[in-house]
Amino acid sequence: MTCILETRSLNKEFGAVIAAKDLNVQINKGEVVGVIGSNGAGKTTFINMVTGYLKPTRGEILFNGKSIMGHSPRAITRAGMARSFQVAQLFPEMTVLDNLIVALAAAESARPSFLSPLRSDARIARAEEILKEFGVENYRNSLVTAVPQGARKLVDIAMALIGNPQMLLLDEPTSGVSVDEKTDLMDTVMNAVRQHGVTVLFVEHDMDVVERYVSRVLAFYSGEIIADGEPAAVLADQQVRDLVTGHRPTTKQGNGAS
Amino acid sequence: MRLDKTEISLGLIALACVLFGFVSPGWLIFLLTIALAKALVVQGVVMQMRSGLVSFGQGLFYCIGGYTVGMGGQFFGIHDAIAALSLGMFVAIVVAMLLGLLLTRYREIFFAMLSLAFSMILFGILVKSQELGSTDGFNVHDWTLFGWAPEAGAGSQHTVFTMTVVSGLIVAVLIHRYTKAGIGVICEAVRENEVRVEYLGLSPRWLLYGNYVAAAAVSALGGGLTALATGHVDPEMAYWTTSGEFVFIALLGGLGHVAAPFIAAIVFSFVRTYAIEFVPHTWQMILGFTLLAVIIFLPKGLWSLVSREKTGERA
Ligand SMILES: Nc1ncnc2c1ncn2[C@@H]1O[C@H](COP(=O)(O)OP(=O)(O)OP(=O)(O)O)[C@@H](O)[C@H]1O
Ligand SMILES: [Mg+2]
């Protein structure tokens, strides 16, 4: 198994707040990793550091074996690591179709053309395919502001996938989406991801969703990783149950914790 | 080169303007020339507004365009109008490439104030330059067009008018394409969400930089044409009230269409001319009320009177 993303004693402090403490993570190619942790545990901070948005206080980040410390988000995106956002980051005054077309053009070239039209037939056709793949073709001509949360999240993820990344980091893809829609949304996303053969790491608060899709779980607590392993093992871990998941009723085993 | 509907309409309007030039009185030709030349400067302001930046110092490039034409004729023997205008654009591009490195680091009010600062620096330098006539400025040398010298007065006025209309047409077609091209749309994307642009693997700064330089070239062309039309340049061109006027016209027209700045500049010139004539001491107040009315009733500018809200796909 080859390691695609590795962090070595990654630290981040915001004044007195320690948002990341000696994070040592190795993600292998093809893995689907879930990240859990209560609010403020440092999950988003981890994604922000790995994608170049935040500068770590100390530590090292390797992507495909090469250091990406100090690289800009766009350089890291170009290198093949894409992300989505806890709050979908779209172009609100554009239509959904235009959002995708901008992403398509960006994926083709880092230097957009000065005179040839952005909305070419080829890009429109490709964008329409993507709309279908993500099941949001009904919102083709809607402004983003008029689109429901779930669809926005999907567009956000679709835009991240357009650049054909090797790795995708999803920050709470199902937040703001009703419980019944969560599985549909994740099925759509995971189908698309599988077709692209992408390594995925996603942050999720809903343990049912986590168990359904991931092969491995990282549990964050107060800037530290307190457990890392197979979902069943991590979710059964006493510390994780005390600090992260709480004592949720589980169907798998009795609950003996105090 | 295939022309779309907008481009054909622009071409026809330009043709009508040129023909109108043959029959209209001199004062009107002059008023229209200045209005259209200013509209070119405003196009530069609008290009930046689309990317989310408001330049309160576009007078810098207006002035550079004007002074380059003036100095080229007076000191360097460049009498050909096209050569002088091109040189003005070239100088503006060089200056913009330097200033842009710094300016594109800033957004919002910081960008606005910094752009203002640079134009005021030029104003200060020009005021201190005795050789360039200090606050009085200096006159533009008689010029030629492809070796042909239009007769002074009406003849040259008419020639500048035609040149301005043709320049306006070329710039309008280019900007129309630019707005729909990768850089144009993605500059709007930068305004809407810079973080997302960055995470698409693009550099918002590089985009804003390219846009800033292109806007400078367009504005300098407007300055050069103004210099040819008035036959005079002075430091006022870089003064902050001049830049403010360009922002005013930009807001008046709105960002809806490439024709909007032209319409707004013409309306502005008429309102100002008549206001000064009939109510000489309160014309600023009239302009103020005009802008107030536009912001309240037509927040998307005068262009919204022309266009009906388009639904669905944007062409
Ligand atoms: N830019 C910042 N400046 C100061 N403190 C910050 C900043 N970003 C995050 N923090 C702090 O760092 C800690 C970790 O925040 P982070 O956003 O990574 O948590 P999270 O695990 O993503 O939480 P949530 O589930 O609420 O999204 C929190 O205490 C937060 O207040
Ligand atoms: Mg978070």
Coordinates of C-alpha atoms in Angstrom, one line a residue, chain A:
Chain A
M1 CA 0.0 0.0 0.0
T2 CA 1.4 3.4 -0.9
C3 CA 0.9 6.4 1.4
I4 CA -0.7 9.4 -0.4
L5 CA -0.9 11.8 2.5
E6 CA 1.2 11.9 5.6
T7 CA 1.5 14.4 8.4
R8 CA 4.4 14.4 10.9
S9 CA 3.9 16.0 14.3
L10 CA 1.6 18.6 12.9
N11 CA 0.8 21.4 15.4
K12 CA -1.4 24.4 15.2
E13 CA -2.0 26.9 18.0
F14 CA -4.4 29.9 17.9
G15 CA -3.0 31.9 20.8
A16 CA -3.7 29.7 23.8
V17 CA -6.0 27.3 21.8
I18 CA -4.3 24.2 20.6
A19 CA -6.2 23.2 17.5
A20 CA -3.8 20.5 16.4
K21 CA -1.3 18.6 18.6
D22 CA 1.3 16.3 17.2
L23 CA -0.9 14.9 14.5
N24 CA 0.8 11.9 12.8
V25 CA -1.5 10.6 10.1
Q26 CA -0.8 8.3 7.2
I27 CA -3.5 7.9 4.6
N28 CA -3.1 5.2 2.0
K29 CA -4.2 5.3 -1.6
G30 CA -7.7 4.2 -2.2
E31 CA -8.7 4.4 1.5
V32 CA -12.0 6.0 2.6
V33 CA -11.3 7.5 6.0
G34 CA -13.9 9.0 8.3
V35 CA -13.0 11.8 10.7
I36 CA -15.1 12.2 13.9
G37 CA -14.8 14.6 16.8
S38 CA -16.9 17.0 18.7
N39 CA -17.2 20.6 17.9
G40 CA -13.9 22.4 18.1
A41 CA -11.9 19.2 18.1
G42 CA -9.7 20.4 15.2
K43 CA -11.1 18.6 12.2
T44 CA -11.5 21.6 10.0
T45 CA -8.2 22.9 11.1
F46 CA -6.6 19.7 10.0
I47 CA -8.1 20.0 6.5
N48 CA -7.2 23.7 6.4
M49 CA -3.6 22.9 7.1
V50 CA -3.3 20.0 4.8
T51 CA -4.8 22.1 1.9
G52 CA -2.5 25.1 2.5
Y53 CA -5.2 27.4 3.9
L54 CA -3.7 27.6 7.3
K55 CA 0.0 27.5 8.1
P56 CA 0.9 24.9 10.8
T57 CA 2.8 26.2 13.7
R58 CA 5.1 23.1 13.5
G59 CA 5.3 19.9 11.6
E60 CA 5.5 18.4 8.1
I61 CA 3.0 17.5 5.5
L62 CA 3.8 15.1 2.7
F63 CA 1.6 14.5 -0.4
N64 CA 2.7 11.6 -2.5
G65 CA 5.9 11.6 -0.6
K66 CA 6.7 15.2 -1.3
S67 CA 6.5 18.0 1.2
I68 CA 3.7 20.5 0.5
M69 CA 4.5 22.7 3.5
G70 CA 4.1 26.4 2.6
H71 CA 2.4 25.6 -0.7
S72 CA -0.7 27.7 -1.6
P73 CA -4.1 26.1 -1.7
R74 CA -4.1 26.4 -5.5
A75 CA -0.7 24.7 -5.8
I76 CA -2.0 21.9 -3.6
T77 CA -5.2 21.7 -5.7
R78 CA -3.2 21.5 -8.8
A79 CA -1.0 18.8 -7.3
G80 CA -4.2 16.6 -6.9
M81 CA -5.7 17.3 -3.5
A82 CA -9.1 18.8 -3.6
R83 CA -11.6 19.7 -0.8
S84 CA -15.1 20.6 -0.1
F85 CA -16.3 22.9 2.7
Q86 CA -18.3 22.7 5.8
V87 CA -20.3 25.6 4.4
A88 CA -20.5 25.1 0.6
Q89 CA -18.2 27.6 -1.1
L90 CA -19.9 28.5 -4.4
F91 CA -20.4 31.6 -6.6
P92 CA -23.7 32.7 -5.2
E93 CA -24.8 35.1 -8.0
M94 CA -24.1 32.6 -10.7
T95 CA -26.3 29.7 -11.8
V96 CA -25.4 26.2 -10.8
L97 CA -24.4 25.4 -14.4
D98 CA -22.0 28.4 -14.5
N99 CA -20.5 27.3 -11.2
L100 CA -19.5 24.0 -12.9
I101 CA -18.4 25.7 -16.1
V102 CA -16.0 27.9 -14.1
A103 CA -14.6 24.9 -12.4
L104 CA -14.2 23.1 -15.8
A105 CA -12.4 26.0 -17.3
A106 CA -10.1 26.2 -14.2
A107 CA -9.3 22.5 -14.5
E108 CA -8.3 22.9 -18.1
S109 CA -5.9 25.8 -17.6
A110 CA -4.5 27.9 -14.8
R111 CA -4.5 30.9 -17.3
P112 CA -8.0 31.6 -18.4
S113 CA -8.5 32.9 -21.9
F114 CA -8.9 36.7 -22.5
L115 CA -11.2 36.4 -25.5
S116 CA -12.6 32.9 -26.2
P117 CA -16.0 32.4 -24.6
L118 CA -16.1 30.5 -21.3
R119 CA -19.5 28.9 -21.9
S120 CA -18.4 26.8 -24.9
D121 CA -20.7 24.0 -26.1
A122 CA -18.2 21.4 -24.9
R123 CA -18.1 22.8 -21.4
I124 CA -21.9 23.1 -21.2
A125 CA -22.3 19.5 -22.3
R126 CA -19.8 18.3 -19.8
A127 CA -21.3 20.4 -17.0
E128 CA -24.7 18.9 -17.9
E129 CA -23.3 15.4 -17.5
I130 CA -22.0 16.3 -14.1
L131 CA -25.3 17.8 -13.1
K132 CA -26.9 14.4 -13.9
E133 CA -24.2 12.4 -12.2
F134 CA -24.9 14.4 -9.0
G135 CA -28.6 14.4 -9.5
V136 CA -28.9 18.2 -9.4
E137 CA -30.0 18.7 -13.0
N138 CA -33.2 20.4 -11.9
Y139 CA -31.1 23.3 -10.6
R140 CA -29.2 23.8 -13.8
N141 CA -30.4 27.4 -14.2
S142 CA -31.1 28.3 -10.6
L143 CA -28.9 30.8 -8.9
V144 CA -27.0 29.2 -6.1
T145 CA -28.8 31.3 -3.5
A146 CA -32.1 29.7 -4.6
V147 CA -30.8 26.1 -4.2
P148 CA -31.4 23.9 -1.1
Q149 CA -28.5 23.0 1.2
G150 CA -28.2 19.5 0.1
A151 CA -27.9 20.4 -3.6
R152 CA -25.4 23.1 -2.7
K153 CA -23.2 20.6 -0.9
L154 CA -23.3 18.3 -3.9
V155 CA -22.4 21.1 -6.3
D156 CA -19.5 22.0 -4.0
I157 CA -18.2 18.5 -4.1
A158 CA -18.8 18.2 -7.8
M159 CA -16.6 21.3 -8.3
A160 CA -13.9 19.7 -6.2
L161 CA -14.0 16.5 -8.3
I162 CA -13.9 18.3 -11.6
G163 CA -10.1 18.8 -11.4
N164 CA -9.7 15.0 -11.2
P165 CA -8.0 15.0 -7.8
Q166 CA -6.2 11.9 -6.4
M167 CA -7.4 12.8 -3.0
L168 CA -10.6 14.5 -1.8
L169 CA -11.1 16.0 1.7
L170 CA -14.8 16.5 2.5
D171 CA -15.6 18.7 5.5
E172 CA -19.0 17.6 6.8
P173 CA -20.6 16.8 3.5
T174 CA -23.9 16.1 5.2
S175 CA -24.1 19.1 7.6
G176 CA -27.3 21.1 7.1
V177 CA -29.0 18.2 5.3
S178 CA -32.0 16.5 6.8
V179 CA -31.5 13.0 8.2
D180 CA -33.4 11.2 5.5
E181 CA -31.4 13.0 2.7
K182 CA -28.0 12.1 4.2
T183 CA -27.8 8.6 2.8
D184 CA -28.9 9.7 -0.6
L185 CA -26.4 12.5 -0.7
M186 CA -23.5 10.2 0.5
D187 CA -24.5 7.5 -1.9
T188 CA -24.3 10.0 -4.8
V189 CA -21.0 11.3 -3.6
M190 CA -19.4 7.9 -3.0
N191 CA -20.5 6.6 -6.4
A192 CA -18.9 9.6 -8.1
V193 CA -15.8 9.2 -6.0
R194 CA -15.5 5.5 -6.7
Q195 CA -15.7 6.1 -10.4
H196 CA -12.9 8.6 -10.1
G197 CA -10.8 6.2 -8.0
V198 CA -10.2 8.9 -5.4
T199 CA -8.8 8.5 -1.9
V200 CA -11.3 10.1 0.4
L201 CA -11.2 11.6 3.9
F202 CA -14.5 13.0 5.2
V203 CA -15.5 14.6 8.4
E204 CA -18.9 13.4 9.7
H205 CA -20.9 13.8 12.9
D206 CA -23.4 11.0 12.2
M207 CA -21.9 7.7 13.2
D208 CA -24.4 5.7 11.1
V209 CA -23.1 7.5 8.0
V210 CA -19.5 6.9 9.1
E211 CA -20.0 3.2 9.6
R212 CA -21.7 2.8 6.3
Y213 CA -19.0 4.2 4.1
V214 CA -15.6 4.2 5.7
S215 CA -12.8 1.6 6.1
R216 CA -11.1 3.6 8.8
V217 CA -11.9 6.2 11.4
L218 CA -9.8 8.9 12.9
A219 CA -11.2 10.3 16.2
F220 CA -10.2 13.8 17.1
Y221 CA -10.5 15.3 20.5
S222 CA -9.2 18.7 21.5
G223 CA -6.6 18.8 18.7
E224 CA -5.4 15.3 19.2
I225 CA -6.1 12.0 17.5
I226 CA -7.3 9.7 20.2
A227 CA -8.1 6.7 18.1
D228 CA -7.3 5.5 14.6
G229 CA -8.4 2.2 13.1
E230 CA -11.3 0.2 11.8
P231 CA -14.7 1.8 12.4
A232 CA -16.0 -0.9 14.7
A233 CA -12.9 -0.8 16.9
V234 CA -12.7 3.0 17.1
L235 CA -16.4 3.4 17.8
A236 CA -16.2 0.8 20.6
D237 CA -13.1 2.5 22.1
Q238 CA -13.8 3.6 25.6
Q239 CA -12.1 7.0 25.2
V240 CA -14.0 7.7 22.0
R241 CA -17.2 6.8 23.6
D242 CA -16.5 9.1 26.6
L243 CA -15.2 12.0 24.6
V244 CA -16.6 11.9 21.1
T245 CA -19.6 9.8 20.4
G246 CA -21.2 9.9 23.8
H247 CA -23.0 6.9 24.9
R248 CA -25.2 6.4 21.9
P249 CA -27.3 3.3 21.9
T250 CA -25.6 0.7 19.7
T251 CA -27.1 -2.4 18.3
K252 CA -23.8 -4.2 18.3
Q253 CA -23.0 -4.7 21.9
G254 CA -24.1 -3.9 25.4
N255 CA -23.2 -0.6 27.0
G256 CA -21.2 -1.0 30.1
A257 CA -19.6 2.4 30.4
S258 CA -20.4 4.7 33.3

